[in-house]
Amino acid sequence: MVQYNFKKITVVPNGKDFIDIILSRTQRQTPTVVHKGYKINRLRQFYMRKVKYTQTNFHEKLSTIIEEFPRLDQIHPFYGDLLHVLYNKDHYKLALGQVNTARNLISKIAKDYVKLLKYGDSLYRCKCLKVAALGRMCTVLKRITPSLAYLEQIRQHMARLPSIDPNTRTVLICGYPNVGKSSFMNKVTRADVDVQPYAFTTKSLFVGHTDYKYLRYQVIDTPGILDRPFEDRNIIEMCSITALAHLRAAVLFFLDISGSCGYTIAQQAALFHSIKSLFMNKPLVIVCNKTDLMPMENISEDDKKLIDEMKAEAMKTAMGASEEAVLLKMSTLTEEGVMSRLLDQRVEAKMKSKKINDHLNRFHVAIPKPRDNIERPHSIPQVVLEAKAKEAAEKEKRKTEKDLEEENGGAGILDGHNVADFLDPDILLRLEELEREEAIRQADGEEEDFEMDGEELTDEQKEQLAKIRNKKAVLIREHRLKKTVAQNRSTVPRKFDKDNKYTTKRMGRELSSLGLDPSAAVDRARSKSRGRKRDRSEDAMDVDDEQEGNKKMRVRSKSRSMPPAHEVVPGDGFKDSTQKKAALKISNSSHKKRDKNARRGEADRVIPTLRPKHLFSGKRGKGKTDRR
């Protein structure tokens, strides 16, 4: 189980939010009303309670911050040095020390003002002391606002740190930048470390886990290290140095024998010798990577000598291990020999311990005796082989559109040709020619013959169609003028139409000029303008029936305009009417007590006068006692 989990540290609010949280809690959790009849002792207790409660809240919040942030002297040296590299332990301790000092000052302020409140002689004096106490507490907290902001930034960064267990089986990968460390990490674990063909892609520690023979291994990918003095190394390189110095792990030192990383084998060997003091008492494996680009047989004699020197140093560190276990030749496509070597190291450590005899007494290894000399090789059924092949085929990565695009030559390539080859360079000139031809056709076709539905019109029909089109154009222009900002107003009622522009006579004249019969349109307009009148010949019974019908119509229209309270309307957020009824019932019962106390809402804290003057003053005469 991981011992250090920095993701659980509580959020550190800034100074202003801190004060708002504490003061609003004090206002909500303590009494807020003082009555005239309170004795001085009760007034003192009232304000002392506020000061003590505020101090307690400040103390709890600040204590949570101090306790949850790790103390660099009490945690594992790896995390202590890592936090020092990332944040500078002097600034870190100073910020926590200021928070601790503020906590003590607030406690002292509360203690002093509670002592003064014990001897407050009036309501005004007690209130002033309470305000002064809370004000001084808030002033102390405002002074540590920069420290709180610094601690919050550290908390956010620490939450992103990997959860590394320093006490478990660990594999540590190190070497120059761009030698294949992250690629190997992705092969042996499920970690998804970014891999790019340039240096310092990995800028922090990455952790992955892998299983080998029922044992869990923690694999740590470190950023690349350059061969330069200790003082010149940056924070990214110091993370790797810290992990190498403090973690008890099997170290894999990666060598890029192809030179594609940008560094020669001599430079990588120099780095190995400069940091070999960090490999003491740790299993060390030298991994010659990228053998697919440069086989070991093709490297020069000088480089072979350098690798042999590194191998000799590794054998000394690994306490006499074999050459095959110390030097691995691999590409990131293979995993040969790495995990088996780690298991061998663990078995050797167990065998050298003093508890080996206790363990051996518990084991019994049974070796069966052969019954004959016949060889019986293992046989795998064909069905199993087919199933395994089918499973491997299904695991193949399905090709995406991007893969197909890369196969065809990349972006901008279509069927082996560049998309730019299909563009016509004279397209703008041709577009101008088309526009000129269109303008000539429009000029020639201004007096073209009118045709409708493929039939030529007579002269009279052409004249009427021209008038209609002209009239339509005039109406469109007038409408557009009305829609401007200056004239965008509602239609003027007819009773204010003094010019009588819109009358039935005018409509009749215009329809007659168009050759249409206006009588039907005029009659319809007049019937709509008159409205409905009641027939005076109806008797009283008919009148009552009509009123009852109108009443039913009004009720029906009202019910249509406003649905019942329990009916679900889209957007209410209820599943059905039953759920809405239950919610309304709970809502009504929730404010019943508030309504009974004549409260306006949940925030109404007004306390009415308990003894109204008109009821409790003056002399009472006979017969006046009933109103009390």
XYZ file of C-alpha atoms in Angstrom:
628
model
C 0.000 0.000 0.000
C 1.331 3.442 -0.893
C 2.357 5.274 2.257
C 2.464 8.801 0.853
C -0.635 10.141 -0.856
C -0.482 13.905 -1.319
C -3.796 14.037 -3.200
C -5.753 14.077 0.099
C -4.385 17.413 1.308
C -7.243 19.866 1.891
C -7.517 22.921 -0.355
C -5.868 26.023 1.140
C -8.158 29.080 0.691
C -6.667 32.523 0.133
C -6.771 35.170 2.828
C -10.040 36.842 1.819
C -11.929 33.565 1.381
C -10.500 32.291 4.682
C -11.912 35.288 6.556
C -15.290 35.069 4.800
C -15.629 31.375 5.677
C -14.825 31.855 9.371
C -16.919 35.001 9.935
C -19.964 33.630 8.092
C -19.763 30.434 10.142
C -19.591 32.491 13.354
C -22.629 34.480 12.252
C -24.606 31.326 11.445
C -23.636 29.176 14.427
C -23.936 31.709 17.269
C -26.877 33.830 18.534
C -27.342 37.140 16.746
C -29.941 39.117 18.717
C -29.510 40.997 21.978
C -32.604 42.218 23.827
C -32.870 45.213 26.105
C -33.723 43.162 29.118
C -30.483 41.159 29.146
C -28.334 41.528 32.241
C -24.699 42.554 31.876
C -23.500 39.060 32.765
C -25.538 37.605 29.893
C -24.216 40.259 27.513
C -20.629 39.348 28.425
C -21.315 35.681 27.814
C -22.948 36.539 24.477
C -19.888 38.332 23.082
C -17.334 36.038 24.723
C -18.969 33.125 22.958
C -18.525 34.835 19.568
C -14.824 35.548 20.183
C -14.114 32.004 21.406
C -16.024 30.406 18.539
C -14.146 32.487 15.934
C -10.792 31.599 17.524
C -11.702 27.894 17.566
C -12.584 27.915 13.856
C -9.359 29.727 12.947
C -7.370 27.265 15.065
C -8.994 24.198 13.471
C -8.489 25.403 9.899
C -4.873 26.448 10.416
C -4.089 23.237 12.323
C -5.483 21.179 9.423
C -3.132 22.970 7.008
C -0.093 22.434 9.270
C -0.824 18.755 9.954
C -1.737 17.661 6.420
C 1.321 19.135 4.702
C 4.233 16.694 5.121
C 7.157 17.591 7.345
C 10.359 17.167 5.387
C 12.301 15.855 8.404
C 9.795 13.102 9.196
C 9.051 11.582 5.762
C 11.195 9.287 3.625
C 14.484 10.931 2.484
C 13.490 10.430 -1.148
C 10.352 12.544 -0.762
C 12.179 14.991 1.498
C 14.868 15.676 -1.115
C 12.350 15.631 -3.979
C 10.235 18.314 -2.297
C 13.396 20.304 -1.587
C 14.387 20.104 -5.260
C 10.937 21.139 -6.470
C 9.948 23.774 -3.911
C 13.044 24.762 -1.837
C 12.552 23.442 1.691
C 13.521 26.799 3.270
C 10.589 28.600 1.645
C 8.331 25.632 2.397
C 9.218 25.578 6.093
C 8.963 29.356 6.318
C 5.413 29.344 4.914
C 4.278 26.621 7.335
C 6.021 28.473 10.174
C 4.115 31.661 9.391
C 0.840 29.731 9.446
C 1.797 28.262 12.842
C 2.718 31.722 14.169
C -0.615 33.141 12.974
C -2.439 30.332 14.783
C -0.642 31.117 18.048
C -1.239 34.879 17.672
C -4.963 34.361 17.092
C -5.185 32.175 20.206
C -3.369 34.858 22.232
C -5.648 37.631 20.903
C -8.756 35.624 21.798
C -7.420 34.917 25.286
C -6.657 38.611 25.952
C -10.016 39.904 24.730
C -12.011 37.255 26.580
C -10.262 38.457 29.734
C -11.265 42.055 28.897
C -14.844 41.027 28.112
C -15.215 39.549 31.609
C -15.048 43.086 32.969
C -17.120 44.853 30.275
C -19.444 47.324 31.998
C -21.948 47.981 29.183
C -23.394 46.612 25.964
C -21.451 49.157 23.926
C -18.130 48.281 25.602
C -18.637 44.545 25.082
C -19.582 45.028 21.436
C -16.519 47.204 20.773
C -14.237 44.587 22.356
C -15.788 41.838 20.224
C -15.304 43.878 17.027
C -11.696 44.662 17.971
C -10.945 40.990 18.689
C -12.355 39.754 15.379
C -10.662 42.590 13.514
C -7.230 41.792 14.943
C -7.689 38.089 14.110
C -8.544 38.954 10.509
C -5.552 41.323 10.292
C -3.219 38.545 11.405
C -4.653 36.245 8.752
C -4.357 38.890 6.010
C -0.626 39.153 6.706
C -0.087 35.489 5.819
C -2.053 35.695 2.541
C 1.137 35.253 0.401
C 2.096 32.167 2.411
C -1.380 30.665 1.949
C -1.216 31.286 -1.811
C 2.264 29.674 -1.946
C 1.043 26.614 -0.012
C -1.959 26.262 -2.334
C 0.324 26.219 -5.384
C 2.504 23.588 -3.705
C -0.610 21.519 -2.859
C -1.767 21.549 -6.474
C 1.692 20.506 -7.706
C 2.055 17.790 -5.037
C -1.327 16.351 -6.028
C 0.140 15.736 -9.496
C 3.218 13.937 -8.165
C 3.297 10.161 -8.742
C 2.555 7.891 -5.792
C 5.891 6.129 -5.286
C 6.330 3.519 -2.559
C 10.020 3.652 -1.472
C 9.788 0.264 0.278
C 8.615 -2.025 -2.536
C 10.372 -3.858 -5.401
C 11.437 -1.110 -7.792
C 13.041 -0.871 -11.219
C 14.698 2.491 -11.951
C 15.391 3.501 -15.554
C 18.060 6.152 -16.156
C 20.390 7.393 -18.853
C 20.911 10.207 -21.360
C 17.852 11.892 -22.923
C 16.220 10.228 -25.938
C 17.864 6.804 -25.483
C 14.585 4.849 -25.293
C 13.713 4.905 -21.571
C 10.056 5.936 -22.005
C 9.565 3.486 -24.891
C 10.786 0.631 -22.692
C 8.511 1.874 -19.886
C 5.490 1.728 -22.182
C 6.398 -1.813 -23.250
C 6.693 -3.395 -19.809
C 3.922 -1.451 -18.005
C 0.559 0.073 -18.720
C 1.881 3.593 -18.219
C 1.312 5.908 -21.156
C 4.440 8.077 -21.175
C 4.773 10.555 -24.015
C 7.455 9.475 -26.515
C 8.893 12.011 -28.969
C 12.043 12.032 -31.171
C 13.690 14.859 -29.216
C 15.410 15.286 -25.868
C 13.723 16.010 -22.502
C 10.260 14.846 -23.506
C 9.994 13.347 -20.002
C 10.199 16.243 -17.524
C 9.188 14.473 -14.306
C 9.082 11.043 -12.704
C 6.587 8.548 -14.139
C 5.517 5.393 -12.330
C 4.186 2.164 -13.791
C 3.635 -1.361 -12.443
C 4.281 -4.740 -13.967
C 3.850 -8.342 -12.806
C 6.421 -11.084 -13.248
C 5.948 -14.565 -11.774
C 3.241 -13.393 -9.350
C 5.333 -10.498 -8.056
C 4.483 -6.840 -8.518
C 7.314 -4.526 -9.626
C 7.237 -0.741 -9.503
C 8.900 0.754 -12.590
C 10.053 4.402 -12.458
C 10.945 6.341 -15.593
C 13.297 9.230 -14.810
C 14.091 12.285 -16.957
C 17.323 12.297 -18.940
C 20.597 13.305 -17.249
C 23.432 15.208 -18.912
C 27.106 14.799 -18.049
C 27.911 18.092 -16.381
C 28.808 19.379 -12.890
C 26.328 18.886 -10.082
C 25.766 22.630 -9.633
C 24.775 23.126 -13.293
C 22.017 20.510 -13.333
C 18.437 21.807 -13.524
C 15.358 20.695 -11.584
C 14.411 18.052 -14.181
C 17.795 16.336 -13.869
C 17.799 16.663 -10.086
C 14.577 14.616 -9.902
C 16.477 11.701 -11.478
C 19.492 12.190 -9.189
C 17.197 12.183 -6.129
C 15.526 8.937 -7.190
C 18.902 7.268 -7.823
C 20.286 8.436 -4.490
C 17.443 7.400 -2.179
C 15.405 4.590 -3.745
C 16.479 1.015 -3.162
C 15.942 -0.306 -6.662
C 17.393 -2.277 -9.543
C 18.934 0.272 -11.915
C 18.699 -0.065 -15.700
C 21.266 2.237 -17.331
C 20.254 2.678 -20.960
C 22.861 3.086 -23.704
C 21.967 4.182 -27.229
C 24.610 2.357 -29.272
C 23.221 3.708 -32.566
C 23.969 7.336 -31.679
C 20.531 8.472 -32.889
C 19.928 10.218 -29.560
C 22.555 12.835 -30.436
C 25.187 11.633 -27.932
C 28.091 9.285 -28.562
C 28.840 6.154 -26.538
C 31.857 7.962 -25.051
C 29.629 10.732 -23.677
C 27.204 8.175 -22.253
C 30.081 6.233 -20.651
C 31.365 9.468 -19.076
C 27.918 10.013 -17.513
C 27.956 6.437 -16.200
C 31.300 6.938 -14.447
C 30.267 10.346 -13.047
C 27.145 8.943 -11.310
C 28.365 5.424 -10.523
C 28.587 6.324 -6.823
C 24.763 6.391 -6.842
C 24.663 2.730 -7.973
C 26.382 1.322 -4.863
C 24.679 -1.710 -3.289
C 22.062 -1.829 -6.035
C 21.548 -4.379 -8.813
C 22.789 -2.709 -12.009
C 21.982 -3.727 -15.577
C 23.457 -1.986 -18.633
C 20.936 -2.053 -21.478
C 22.371 -1.580 -24.970
C 19.270 -0.250 -26.692
C 18.346 0.311 -30.356
C 20.194 -2.765 -31.616
C 17.794 -2.820 -34.545
C 19.493 0.359 -35.848
C 23.069 -0.629 -34.937
C 23.956 -4.229 -34.004
C 26.590 -4.760 -31.337
C 28.946 -6.379 -33.873
C 29.122 -3.188 -35.969
C 30.281 -0.755 -33.297
C 33.915 0.360 -33.169
C 36.626 -1.165 -30.965
C 36.911 1.992 -28.814
C 33.189 1.898 -28.060
C 33.426 -1.825 -27.219
C 36.196 -1.069 -24.717
C 34.039 1.608 -23.074
C 31.112 -0.809 -22.804
C 33.404 -3.501 -21.324
C 34.627 -1.033 -18.689
C 31.041 -0.197 -17.771
C 30.235 -3.923 -17.635
C 33.137 -4.523 -15.248
C 31.931 -1.741 -12.955
C 28.415 -3.172 -13.051
C 29.691 -6.633 -12.105
C 31.468 -5.164 -9.089
C 28.315 -3.354 -8.048
C 26.161 -6.436 -8.610
C 28.378 -8.556 -6.336
C 29.844 -10.973 -8.876
C 26.890 -11.483 -11.197
C 27.403 -13.068 -14.629
C 28.165 -11.034 -17.743
C 24.914 -12.068 -19.440
C 22.889 -10.782 -16.495
C 24.734 -7.446 -16.335
C 24.768 -6.557 -20.045
C 21.565 -6.773 -22.098
C 21.283 -6.277 -25.830
C 17.808 -5.265 -26.804
C 15.513 -3.038 -28.732
C 12.376 -1.534 -27.277
C 10.444 -4.122 -29.283
C 11.798 -6.963 -27.075
C 11.900 -7.647 -23.321
C 14.569 -10.377 -23.139
C 16.402 -11.028 -19.884
C 15.301 -7.984 -17.880
C 12.671 -9.409 -15.552
C 14.445 -12.754 -15.060
C 17.543 -10.867 -13.883
C 15.515 -8.960 -11.322
C 14.086 -12.171 -9.914
C 17.561 -13.709 -9.664
C 18.776 -10.715 -7.674
C 15.905 -11.075 -5.230
C 16.539 -14.821 -4.771
C 20.256 -14.176 -4.145
C 19.420 -11.594 -1.476
C 17.085 -14.080 0.233
C 19.713 -16.829 0.140
C 22.301 -14.596 1.846
C 19.965 -13.614 4.677
C 20.051 -15.294 8.088
C 16.457 -16.489 7.816
C 17.161 -18.941 4.976
C 17.272 -21.954 7.312
C 13.876 -21.096 8.793
C 12.387 -20.896 5.295
C 14.003 -24.110 4.008
C 12.535 -26.137 6.867
C 9.052 -25.301 5.629
C 9.540 -26.406 2.021
C 9.598 -29.888 0.515
C 10.384 -30.263 -3.160
C 9.011 -33.467 -4.674
C 10.912 -34.871 -7.699
C 8.994 -37.646 -9.514
C 10.929 -40.708 -10.690
C 10.685 -41.638 -14.403
C 8.821 -44.898 -15.027
C 10.401 -45.566 -18.454
C 12.761 -44.047 -21.034
C 10.076 -42.872 -23.451
C 10.114 -39.133 -24.252
C 6.744 -37.472 -23.999
C 6.907 -33.980 -25.573
C 4.162 -31.485 -24.771
C 1.276 -31.414 -27.203
C -0.981 -28.363 -27.698
C -4.366 -29.132 -29.344
C -4.976 -27.503 -32.698
C -8.182 -25.869 -31.373
C -6.185 -23.994 -28.758
C -3.676 -22.774 -31.344
C -6.461 -21.559 -33.626
C -8.171 -19.768 -30.763
C -4.910 -18.095 -29.795
C -4.242 -16.980 -33.383
C -7.774 -15.613 -33.635
C -7.352 -13.677 -30.393
C -4.056 -12.208 -31.614
C -5.712 -11.120 -34.867
C -8.505 -9.396 -32.952
C -5.981 -7.528 -30.835
C -4.415 -5.926 -33.869
C -4.952 -2.229 -33.948
C -7.808 -1.174 -36.170
C -6.707 1.302 -38.802
C -8.066 4.800 -38.340
C -8.545 7.532 -40.909
C -5.294 9.105 -39.763
C -3.407 5.822 -40.352
C -4.850 5.570 -43.852
C -3.866 9.168 -44.480
C -0.287 8.480 -43.369
C -0.131 5.392 -45.597
C -1.190 7.469 -48.598
C 1.579 9.982 -48.003
C 0.290 12.288 -45.264
C -1.982 15.304 -45.100
C -2.731 17.028 -48.425
C -2.129 13.886 -50.516
C -4.949 12.192 -52.415
C -4.365 8.969 -54.397
C -0.641 9.669 -54.545
C -1.109 13.217 -55.857
C -0.831 16.527 -54.088
C -4.230 18.193 -53.619
C -2.705 21.471 -54.850
C -2.151 19.844 -58.266
C -5.923 19.742 -58.795
C -6.333 23.504 -58.370
C -6.683 25.554 -61.567
C -4.224 28.497 -61.503
C -6.448 30.490 -63.951
C -9.618 30.077 -61.868
C -9.872 33.805 -61.004
C -9.575 34.878 -64.666
C -12.279 32.396 -65.683
C -14.531 33.652 -62.900
C -14.181 37.228 -64.172
C -15.073 36.099 -67.722
C -18.225 34.366 -66.414
C -19.251 37.503 -64.508
C -18.820 39.655 -67.631
C -20.922 37.228 -69.697
C -23.634 37.270 -67.041
C -23.706 41.090 -67.040
C -24.058 41.160 -70.845
C -26.934 38.662 -70.729
C -28.757 40.658 -68.080
C -28.398 43.854 -70.126
C -29.732 42.150 -73.272
C -32.588 40.475 -71.459
C -34.166 43.557 -69.831
C -37.015 43.598 -72.368
C -37.483 39.886 -72.634
C -40.940 38.499 -73.287
C -43.041 37.532 -70.308
C -43.709 33.840 -70.077
C -45.623 31.913 -67.433
C -45.718 28.126 -67.323
C -44.140 27.951 -70.786
C -46.988 29.962 -72.461
C -46.551 33.468 -73.926
C -48.820 36.159 -72.451
C -50.999 38.576 -74.351
C -50.305 42.297 -74.357
C -53.063 42.978 -71.810
C -51.744 40.284 -69.459
C -48.207 41.610 -69.853
C -49.412 45.091 -68.860
C -51.226 43.758 -65.758
C -48.232 41.660 -64.743
C -45.949 44.686 -65.055
C -48.300 46.747 -62.847
C -48.397 43.993 -60.212
C -44.625 43.760 -60.195
C -44.231 47.517 -59.904
C -46.763 47.607 -57.063
C -44.953 44.765 -55.317
C -41.636 46.609 -55.593
C -43.209 49.777 -54.128
C -44.664 47.827 -51.190
C -41.295 46.196 -50.504
C -39.558 49.580 -50.469
C -42.172 51.064 -48.105
C -41.872 48.056 -45.790
C -38.098 48.369 -45.676
C -38.381 52.065 -44.827
C -40.756 51.249 -41.957
C -38.321 48.643 -40.594
C -35.545 51.205 -40.052
C -34.658 52.169 -36.485
C -36.349 55.571 -36.717
C -39.687 54.157 -37.935
C -39.717 50.769 -36.227
C -42.899 51.319 -34.188
C -46.235 49.625 -33.771
C -49.124 50.076 -36.186
C -51.248 53.184 -35.614
C -54.914 52.322 -34.745
C -57.519 53.278 -37.336
C -59.169 55.830 -35.073
C -55.925 57.823 -35.321
C -55.742 57.344 -39.102
C -56.841 60.878 -39.957
C -55.768 60.627 -43.604
C -58.074 57.630 -44.097
C -55.466 55.766 -46.090
C -56.843 52.342 -45.185
C -60.608 52.302 -45.996
C -62.916 49.863 -47.748
C -63.651 52.452 -50.453
C -59.957 52.703 -51.304
C -59.637 48.929 -51.307
C -62.635 48.712 -53.661
C -61.153 51.302 -56.033
C -57.793 49.499 -56.181
C -59.405 46.110 -56.761
C -61.642 47.583 -59.483
C -58.602 49.128 -61.196
C -57.062 45.685 -61.312
C -60.160 44.255 -62.961
C -61.423 42.347 -59.891
C -64.841 42.347 -58.199
C -64.428 44.085 -54.797
C -67.906 43.363 -53.339
C -67.017 40.104 -51.511
C -63.870 41.580 -49.911
C -65.717 44.763 -48.846
C -68.579 42.788 -47.265
C -66.158 40.557 -45.368
C -64.225 43.564 -44.004
C -67.429 45.285 -42.877
C -68.746 42.164 -41.141
C -65.499 41.804 -39.158
C -65.451 45.468 -38.135
C -69.062 45.502 -36.848
C -68.564 42.713 -34.295
C -71.264 40.437 -32.867
C -74.475 41.924 -31.498
C -76.978 40.116 -29.341
C -80.364 39.484 -30.814
C -82.875 41.428 -28.782
C -85.674 39.001 -29.618
C -84.171 36.264 -27.406
C -86.078 35.584 -24.225
C -84.617 35.511 -20.732
C -84.102 31.747 -20.811
C -81.928 32.027 -23.869
C -79.973 34.804 -22.190
C -79.335 32.625 -19.148
C -78.244 29.742 -21.361
C -75.891 32.021 -23.229
C -74.368 33.386 -19.995
C -73.898 29.876 -18.675
C -72.244 28.856 -21.944
C -69.973 31.901 -21.821
C -69.021 31.022 -18.253
C -68.122 27.487 -19.286
C -66.093 28.862 -22.176
C -64.231 31.192 -19.810
C -63.463 28.351 -17.414
C -62.338 26.169 -20.298
C -60.112 28.892 -21.741
C -58.631 29.579 -18.316
C -57.887 25.923 -17.783
C -56.234 25.793 -21.182
C -54.068 28.837 -20.507
C -52.925 27.674 -17.049
C -52.440 23.939 -16.443
C -53.283 22.476 -13.008
C -50.641 22.839 -10.312
C -49.904 19.119 -10.197
C -49.626 18.725 -13.974
C -46.056 18.318 -15.221
C -44.907 21.052 -17.615
C -41.778 20.512 -19.770
C -38.831 22.059 -17.972
C -40.146 21.502 -14.419
C -37.685 18.704 -13.787
C -40.253 16.184 -12.546
C -40.719 12.647 -13.834
C -44.522 12.556 -13.510
C -47.442 14.252 -11.762
C -47.134 11.979 -8.699
C -43.592 13.155 -8.082
C -44.652 16.791 -8.557
C -47.547 16.364 -6.065
C -45.141 14.944 -3.477
C -42.685 17.810 -4.043
C -45.439 20.432 -3.678
C -46.631 18.766 -0.492
C -43.122 18.829 1.001
C -42.688 22.454 -0.091
C -45.935 23.543 1.540
C -45.162 21.739 4.792
C -41.608 23.135 4.928
C -42.712 26.766 5.288
C -45.774 26.050 7.466
C -43.847 26.786 10.647
C -42.371 29.929 9.108
C -45.836 31.147 8.079
C -47.131 30.468 11.554
C -44.413 32.729 12.990
C -45.193 35.417 10.397
C -41.777 35.122 8.769
C -41.350 36.506 5.273
C -38.797 33.862 4.319
C -35.928 31.736 5.622
C -33.691 34.789 6.072
C -36.289 36.784 8.044
C -34.737 37.133 11.507
C -36.820 40.061 12.710
C -38.021 39.601 16.291
C -41.222 41.584 16.864
C -41.694 43.644 19.981
C -42.605 41.198 22.715
C -44.393 43.795 24.869
C -46.181 46.354 22.658
C -46.462 49.706 24.368
C -50.146 50.210 23.579
C -50.960 47.019 25.511
C -48.661 47.440 28.528
C -48.775 51.143 29.346
C -51.329 53.494 30.864
C -54.119 52.940 33.407
C -56.797 50.343 32.998
C -60.388 51.092 33.590
C -63.239 48.726 34.341
C -63.933 46.220 31.652
C -60.567 46.686 29.968
C -58.811 43.519 31.166
C -60.144 41.211 28.442
C -57.740 42.422 25.761
C -54.751 41.092 27.638
